[in-house]
Amino acid sequence: MKKGLTSNDLKIIAIITMLIDHIGYYLYSYLSFEIYVAFRIIGRISMPIFAFLIVQGFLHTKNIKKYISRILGLALITQICFYILHYINITNFPYYRNEVYRILNILFSYGLSLILLYILSQKKIIQKYNEIINIFIKLIIIILILIAYLNLEFDYGLRIPFIMIGLFFIEKLCPKDTWASKLKYLSLILVVFLLSLIKVENGIICKYAMLLSLIFIAFYNGEKGNNNKFVKYSFYAFFPIHHTILYLIGMFS
């Protein structure tokens, strides 16, 4: 195995930082302000790593349609959990305030971004139609996704499709076979991350904390690591499960 971090290593780092972030989010009333802010800052590391890994998954998966459907299916399950938990919240624990149900969870953005990447990477979406009809279909899908982003509230908004499309083109256009090319590759990722922060209004430290994710991405060795089915689906299951547990702890504590 090559030196560095495998995709599973990066997933673990992203999951740990996400968990710390969500502990701060759900259990805010039990934390000091300083600890709450520290937890949320650490949590900014997770999203760019997940976005990077999902782009890697897109480039290497054997069945992109199943990959997209898994993420969107998990997004739907998670959102249903939010609505059920919110109902329990307002009917039994009105003193605990949480509005996670008000936005579409981040997995919807990852899934829609994958659809955009699929459209950008395919000459034809429907093989039996000619190129002009396929271009028309692509434009319709892109417009519908844009309308969805403009009219619905997604976690992180348009930052995720912007980052993932940027990462996709960097992967396609920038080789990593020498230290110089690897440095160029990481520099371009840094540019994409910085551009995604232009309209973000968080405090300076919290705003730029996501750039720390580049340290871990720099050590990615291109290998999957342990990829048996249990490990694979455990990563998927963790997302709705940890949200549910933390929400319940927040309500019952």
JSON list of N, CA and C in Angstrom, two decimals, residues 175-222:
[
{"chain": "A", "resi": 175, "resn": "PRO", "atom": "N", "xyz": [-2.56, 16.70, -14.04]},
{"chain": "A", "resi": 175, "resn": "PRO", "atom": "CA", "xyz": [-1.88, 15.46, -13.62]},
{"chain": "A", "resi": 175, "resn": "PRO", "atom": "C", "xyz": [-1.23, 15.62, -12.25]},
{"chain": "A", "resi": 176, "resn": "LYS", "atom": "N", "xyz": [-0.90, 14.47, -11.64]},
{"chain": "A", "resi": 176, "resn": "LYS", "atom": "CA", "xyz": [-0.29, 14.51, -10.30]},
{"chain": "A", "resi": 176, "resn": "LYS", "atom": "C", "xyz": [0.92, 13.57, -10.25]},
{"chain": "A", "resi": 177, "resn": "ASP", "atom": "N", "xyz": [1.62, 13.48, -11.35]},
{"chain": "A", "resi": 177, "resn": "ASP", "atom": "CA", "xyz": [2.70, 12.50, -11.44]},
{"chain": "A", "resi": 177, "resn": "ASP", "atom": "C", "xyz": [4.04, 13.02, -10.93]},
{"chain": "A", "resi": 178, "resn": "THR", "atom": "N", "xyz": [4.16, 14.32, -10.68]},
{"chain": "A", "resi": 178, "resn": "THR", "atom": "CA", "xyz": [5.39, 14.87, -10.13]},
{"chain": "A", "resi": 178, "resn": "THR", "atom": "C", "xyz": [5.02, 15.80, -8.96]},
{"chain": "A", "resi": 179, "resn": "TRP", "atom": "N", "xyz": [6.04, 16.17, -8.16]},
{"chain": "A", "resi": 179, "resn": "TRP", "atom": "CA", "xyz": [5.77, 17.07, -7.05]},
{"chain": "A", "resi": 179, "resn": "TRP", "atom": "C", "xyz": [5.28, 18.42, -7.54]},
{"chain": "A", "resi": 180, "resn": "ALA", "atom": "N", "xyz": [5.82, 18.88, -8.68]},
{"chain": "A", "resi": 180, "resn": "ALA", "atom": "CA", "xyz": [5.41, 20.18, -9.23]},
{"chain": "A", "resi": 180, "resn": "ALA", "atom": "C", "xyz": [3.94, 20.14, -9.66]},
{"chain": "A", "resi": 181, "resn": "SER", "atom": "N", "xyz": [3.55, 19.05, -10.33]},
{"chain": "A", "resi": 181, "resn": "SER", "atom": "CA", "xyz": [2.17, 18.94, -10.79]},
{"chain": "A", "resi": 181, "resn": "SER", "atom": "C", "xyz": [1.22, 18.73, -9.61]},
{"chain": "A", "resi": 182, "resn": "LYS", "atom": "N", "xyz": [1.68, 18.02, -8.58]},
{"chain": "A", "resi": 182, "resn": "LYS", "atom": "CA", "xyz": [0.86, 17.83, -7.38]},
{"chain": "A", "resi": 182, "resn": "LYS", "atom": "C", "xyz": [0.65, 19.17, -6.67]},
{"chain": "A", "resi": 183, "resn": "LEU", "atom": "N", "xyz": [1.68, 19.99, -6.65]},
{"chain": "A", "resi": 183, "resn": "LEU", "atom": "CA", "xyz": [1.57, 21.32, -6.04]},
{"chain": "A", "resi": 183, "resn": "LEU", "atom": "C", "xyz": [0.59, 22.18, -6.82]},
{"chain": "A", "resi": 184, "resn": "LYS", "atom": "N", "xyz": [0.63, 22.09, -8.14]},
{"chain": "A", "resi": 184, "resn": "LYS", "atom": "CA", "xyz": [-0.30, 22.83, -8.98]},
{"chain": "A", "resi": 184, "resn": "LYS", "atom": "C", "xyz": [-1.72, 22.35, -8.73]},
{"chain": "A", "resi": 185, "resn": "TYR", "atom": "N", "xyz": [-1.88, 21.05, -8.64]},
{"chain": "A", "resi": 185, "resn": "TYR", "atom": "CA", "xyz": [-3.18, 20.41, -8.37]},
{"chain": "A", "resi": 185, "resn": "TYR", "atom": "C", "xyz": [-3.78, 20.93, -7.05]},
{"chain": "A", "resi": 186, "resn": "LEU", "atom": "N", "xyz": [-2.97, 20.93, -5.99]},
{"chain": "A", "resi": 186, "resn": "LEU", "atom": "CA", "xyz": [-3.44, 21.39, -4.69]},
{"chain": "A", "resi": 186, "resn": "LEU", "atom": "C", "xyz": [-3.70, 22.90, -4.69]},
{"chain": "A", "resi": 187, "resn": "SER", "atom": "N", "xyz": [-2.90, 23.64, -5.44]},
{"chain": "A", "resi": 187, "resn": "SER", "atom": "CA", "xyz": [-3.09, 25.09, -5.52]},
{"chain": "A", "resi": 187, "resn": "SER", "atom": "C", "xyz": [-4.41, 25.42, -6.20]},
{"chain": "A", "resi": 188, "resn": "LEU", "atom": "N", "xyz": [-4.77, 24.67, -7.22]},
{"chain": "A", "resi": 188, "resn": "LEU", "atom": "CA", "xyz": [-6.05, 24.88, -7.91]},
{"chain": "A", "resi": 188, "resn": "LEU", "atom": "C", "xyz": [-7.22, 24.55, -6.99]},
{"chain": "A", "resi": 189, "resn": "ILE", "atom": "N", "xyz": [-7.08, 23.48, -6.21]},
{"chain": "A", "resi": 189, "resn": "ILE", "atom": "CA", "xyz": [-8.13, 23.14, -5.24]},
{"chain": "A", "resi": 189, "resn": "ILE", "atom": "C", "xyz": [-8.29, 24.27, -4.23]},
{"chain": "A", "resi": 190, "resn": "LEU", "atom": "N", "xyz": [-7.16, 24.81, -3.77]},
{"chain": "A", "resi": 190, "resn": "LEU", "atom": "CA", "xyz": [-7.19, 25.93, -2.82]},
{"chain": "A", "resi": 190, "resn": "LEU", "atom": "C", "xyz": [-7.94, 27.12, -3.42]},
{"chain": "A", "resi": 191, "resn": "VAL", "atom": "N", "xyz": [-7.69, 27.40, -4.69]},
{"chain": "A", "resi": 191, "resn": "VAL", "atom": "CA", "xyz": [-8.39, 28.51, -5.37]},
{"chain": "A", "resi": 191, "resn": "VAL", "atom": "C", "xyz": [-9.90, 28.27, -5.39]},
{"chain": "A", "resi": 192, "resn": "VAL", "atom": "N", "xyz": [-10.30, 27.04, -5.72]},
{"chain": "A", "resi": 192, "resn": "VAL", "atom": "CA", "xyz": [-11.73, 26.70, -5.75]},
{"chain": "A", "resi": 192, "resn": "VAL", "atom": "C", "xyz": [-12.35, 26.89, -4.37]},
{"chain": "A", "resi": 193, "resn": "PHE", "atom": "N", "xyz": [-11.67, 26.41, -3.34]},
{"chain": "A", "resi": 193, "resn": "PHE", "atom": "CA", "xyz": [-12.17, 26.56, -1.97]},
{"chain": "A", "resi": 193, "resn": "PHE", "atom": "C", "xyz": [-12.31, 28.04, -1.59]},
{"chain": "A", "resi": 194, "resn": "LEU", "atom": "N", "xyz": [-11.30, 28.84, -1.92]},
{"chain": "A", "resi": 194, "resn": "LEU", "atom": "CA", "xyz": [-11.35, 30.26, -1.60]},
{"chain": "A", "resi": 194, "resn": "LEU", "atom": "C", "xyz": [-12.48, 30.97, -2.33]},
{"chain": "A", "resi": 195, "resn": "LEU", "atom": "N", "xyz": [-12.66, 30.65, -3.61]},
{"chain": "A", "resi": 195, "resn": "LEU", "atom": "CA", "xyz": [-13.74, 31.26, -4.38]},
{"chain": "A", "resi": 195, "resn": "LEU", "atom": "C", "xyz": [-15.11, 30.91, -3.81]},
{"chain": "A", "resi": 196, "resn": "SER", "atom": "N", "xyz": [-15.22, 29.69, -3.27]},
{"chain": "A", "resi": 196, "resn": "SER", "atom": "CA", "xyz": [-16.51, 29.25, -2.70]},
{"chain": "A", "resi": 196, "resn": "SER", "atom": "C", "xyz": [-16.86, 30.02, -1.43]},
{"chain": "A", "resi": 197, "resn": "LEU", "atom": "N", "xyz": [-15.88, 30.72, -0.86]},
{"chain": "A", "resi": 197, "resn": "LEU", "atom": "CA", "xyz": [-16.08, 31.45, 0.40]},
{"chain": "A", "resi": 197, "resn": "LEU", "atom": "C", "xyz": [-16.39, 32.93, 0.22]},
{"chain": "A", "resi": 198, "resn": "ILE", "atom": "N", "xyz": [-16.44, 33.39, -1.02]},
{"chain": "A", "resi": 198, "resn": "ILE", "atom": "CA", "xyz": [-16.55, 34.83, -1.28]},
{"chain": "A", "resi": 198, "resn": "ILE", "atom": "C", "xyz": [-17.75, 35.46, -0.58]},
{"chain": "A", "resi": 199, "resn": "LYS", "atom": "N", "xyz": [-18.91, 34.81, -0.65]},
{"chain": "A", "resi": 199, "resn": "LYS", "atom": "CA", "xyz": [-20.12, 35.41, -0.08]},
{"chain": "A", "resi": 199, "resn": "LYS", "atom": "C", "xyz": [-20.49, 34.83, 1.29]},
{"chain": "A", "resi": 200, "resn": "VAL", "atom": "N", "xyz": [-19.59, 34.05, 1.88]},
{"chain": "A", "resi": 200, "resn": "VAL", "atom": "CA", "xyz": [-19.85, 33.49, 3.21]},
{"chain": "A", "resi": 200, "resn": "VAL", "atom": "C", "xyz": [-19.59, 34.57, 4.25]},
{"chain": "A", "resi": 201, "resn": "GLU", "atom": "N", "xyz": [-20.52, 34.71, 5.19]},
{"chain": "A", "resi": 201, "resn": "GLU", "atom": "CA", "xyz": [-20.42, 35.82, 6.15]},
{"chain": "A", "resi": 201, "resn": "GLU", "atom": "C", "xyz": [-20.07, 35.38, 7.57]},
{"chain": "A", "resi": 202, "resn": "ASN", "atom": "N", "xyz": [-19.59, 34.15, 7.75]},
{"chain": "A", "resi": 202, "resn": "ASN", "atom": "CA", "xyz": [-19.18, 33.70, 9.09]},
{"chain": "A", "resi": 202, "resn": "ASN", "atom": "C", "xyz": [-17.98, 34.52, 9.57]},
{"chain": "A", "resi": 203, "resn": "GLY", "atom": "N", "xyz": [-17.65, 34.36, 10.88]},
{"chain": "A", "resi": 203, "resn": "GLY", "atom": "CA", "xyz": [-16.44, 34.97, 11.41]},
{"chain": "A", "resi": 203, "resn": "GLY", "atom": "C", "xyz": [-15.23, 34.46, 10.65]},
{"chain": "A", "resi": 204, "resn": "ILE", "atom": "N", "xyz": [-14.16, 35.24, 10.64]},
{"chain": "A", "resi": 204, "resn": "ILE", "atom": "CA", "xyz": [-12.98, 34.94, 9.83]},
{"chain": "A", "resi": 204, "resn": "ILE", "atom": "C", "xyz": [-12.44, 33.53, 10.10]},
{"chain": "A", "resi": 205, "resn": "ILE", "atom": "N", "xyz": [-12.28, 33.17, 11.37]},
{"chain": "A", "resi": 205, "resn": "ILE", "atom": "CA", "xyz": [-11.69, 31.86, 11.69]},
{"chain": "A", "resi": 205, "resn": "ILE", "atom": "C", "xyz": [-12.60, 30.73, 11.22]},
{"chain": "A", "resi": 206, "resn": "CYS", "atom": "N", "xyz": [-13.88, 30.85, 11.52]},
{"chain": "A", "resi": 206, "resn": "CYS", "atom": "CA", "xyz": [-14.83, 29.81, 11.11]},
{"chain": "A", "resi": 206, "resn": "CYS", "atom": "C", "xyz": [-14.95, 29.75, 9.59]},
{"chain": "A", "resi": 207, "resn": "LYS", "atom": "N", "xyz": [-14.95, 30.90, 8.95]},
{"chain": "A", "resi": 207, "resn": "LYS", "atom": "CA", "xyz": [-15.09, 30.97, 7.50]},
{"chain": "A", "resi": 207, "resn": "LYS", "atom": "C", "xyz": [-13.98, 30.23, 6.78]},
{"chain": "A", "resi": 208, "resn": "TYR", "atom": "N", "xyz": [-12.75, 30.45, 7.21]},
{"chain": "A", "resi": 208, "resn": "TYR", "atom": "CA", "xyz": [-11.61, 29.88, 6.50]},
{"chain": "A", "resi": 208, "resn": "TYR", "atom": "C", "xyz": [-11.13, 28.54, 7.08]},
{"chain": "A", "resi": 209, "resn": "ALA", "atom": "N", "xyz": [-11.82, 28.05, 8.10]},
{"chain": "A", "resi": 209, "resn": "ALA", "atom": "CA", "xyz": [-11.42, 26.77, 8.70]},
{"chain": "A", "resi": 209, "resn": "ALA", "atom": "C", "xyz": [-11.52, 25.62, 7.70]},
{"chain": "A", "resi": 210, "resn": "MET", "atom": "N", "xyz": [-12.41, 25.72, 6.72]},
{"chain": "A", "resi": 210, "resn": "MET", "atom": "CA", "xyz": [-12.55, 24.65, 5.74]},
{"chain": "A", "resi": 210, "resn": "MET", "atom": "C", "xyz": [-11.26, 24.43, 4.94]},
{"chain": "A", "resi": 211, "resn": "LEU", "atom": "N", "xyz": [-10.42, 25.45, 4.88]},
{"chain": "A", "resi": 211, "resn": "LEU", "atom": "CA", "xyz": [-9.16, 25.32, 4.13]},
{"chain": "A", "resi": 211, "resn": "LEU", "atom": "C", "xyz": [-8.22, 24.29, 4.77]},
{"chain": "A", "resi": 212, "resn": "LEU", "atom": "N", "xyz": [-8.44, 24.00, 6.07]},
{"chain": "A", "resi": 212, "resn": "LEU", "atom": "CA", "xyz": [-7.62, 22.99, 6.74]},
{"chain": "A", "resi": 212, "resn": "LEU", "atom": "C", "xyz": [-7.81, 21.61, 6.13]},
{"chain": "A", "resi": 213, "resn": "SER", "atom": "N", "xyz": [-8.95, 21.42, 5.46]},
{"chain": "A", "resi": 213, "resn": "SER", "atom": "CA", "xyz": [-9.21, 20.12, 4.82]},
{"chain": "A", "resi": 213, "resn": "SER", "atom": "C", "xyz": [-8.16, 19.82, 3.75]},
{"chain": "A", "resi": 214, "resn": "LEU", "atom": "N", "xyz": [-7.58, 20.86, 3.19]},
{"chain": "A", "resi": 214, "resn": "LEU", "atom": "CA", "xyz": [-6.58, 20.67, 2.12]},
{"chain": "A", "resi": 214, "resn": "LEU", "atom": "C", "xyz": [-5.35, 19.94, 2.64]},
{"chain": "A", "resi": 215, "resn": "ILE", "atom": "N", "xyz": [-5.05, 20.09, 3.93]},
{"chain": "A", "resi": 215, "resn": "ILE", "atom": "CA", "xyz": [-3.91, 19.38, 4.52]},
{"chain": "A", "resi": 215, "resn": "ILE", "atom": "C", "xyz": [-4.10, 17.87, 4.39]},
{"chain": "A", "resi": 216, "resn": "PHE", "atom": "N", "xyz": [-5.32, 17.41, 4.68]},
{"chain": "A", "resi": 216, "resn": "PHE", "atom": "CA", "xyz": [-5.61, 15.98, 4.61]},
{"chain": "A", "resi": 216, "resn": "PHE", "atom": "C", "xyz": [-5.72, 15.51, 3.15]},
{"chain": "A", "resi": 217, "resn": "ILE", "atom": "N", "xyz": [-6.34, 16.32, 2.31]},
{"chain": "A", "resi": 217, "resn": "ILE", "atom": "CA", "xyz": [-6.47, 15.97, 0.89]},
{"chain": "A", "resi": 217, "resn": "ILE", "atom": "C", "xyz": [-5.09, 15.83, 0.25]},
{"chain": "A", "resi": 218, "resn": "ALA", "atom": "N", "xyz": [-4.13, 16.65, 0.71]},
{"chain": "A", "resi": 218, "resn": "ALA", "atom": "CA", "xyz": [-2.78, 16.62, 0.15]},
{"chain": "A", "resi": 218, "resn": "ALA", "atom": "C", "xyz": [-2.11, 15.26, 0.35]},
{"chain": "A", "resi": 219, "resn": "PHE", "atom": "N", "xyz": [-2.52, 14.53, 1.39]},
{"chain": "A", "resi": 219, "resn": "PHE", "atom": "CA", "xyz": [-1.90, 13.23, 1.68]},
{"chain": "A", "resi": 219, "resn": "PHE", "atom": "C", "xyz": [-2.68, 12.06, 1.09]},
{"chain": "A", "resi": 220, "resn": "TYR", "atom": "N", "xyz": [-3.72, 12.34, 0.29]},
{"chain": "A", "resi": 220, "resn": "TYR", "atom": "CA", "xyz": [-4.49, 11.28, -0.33]},
{"chain": "A", "resi": 220, "resn": "TYR", "atom": "C", "xyz": [-3.62, 10.50, -1.31]},
{"chain": "A", "resi": 221, "resn": "ASN", "atom": "N", "xyz": [-3.61, 9.17, -1.18]},
{"chain": "A", "resi": 221, "resn": "ASN", "atom": "CA", "xyz": [-2.73, 8.35, -2.02]},
{"chain": "A", "resi": 221, "resn": "ASN", "atom": "C", "xyz": [-3.45, 7.67, -3.18]},
{"chain": "A", "resi": 222, "resn": "GLY", "atom": "N", "xyz": [-4.74, 7.96, -3.36]},
{"chain": "A", "resi": 222, "resn": "GLY", "atom": "CA", "xyz": [-5.47, 7.41, -4.50]},
{"chain": "A", "resi": 222, "resn": "GLY", "atom": "C", "xyz": [-6.01, 6.01, -4.29]}
]
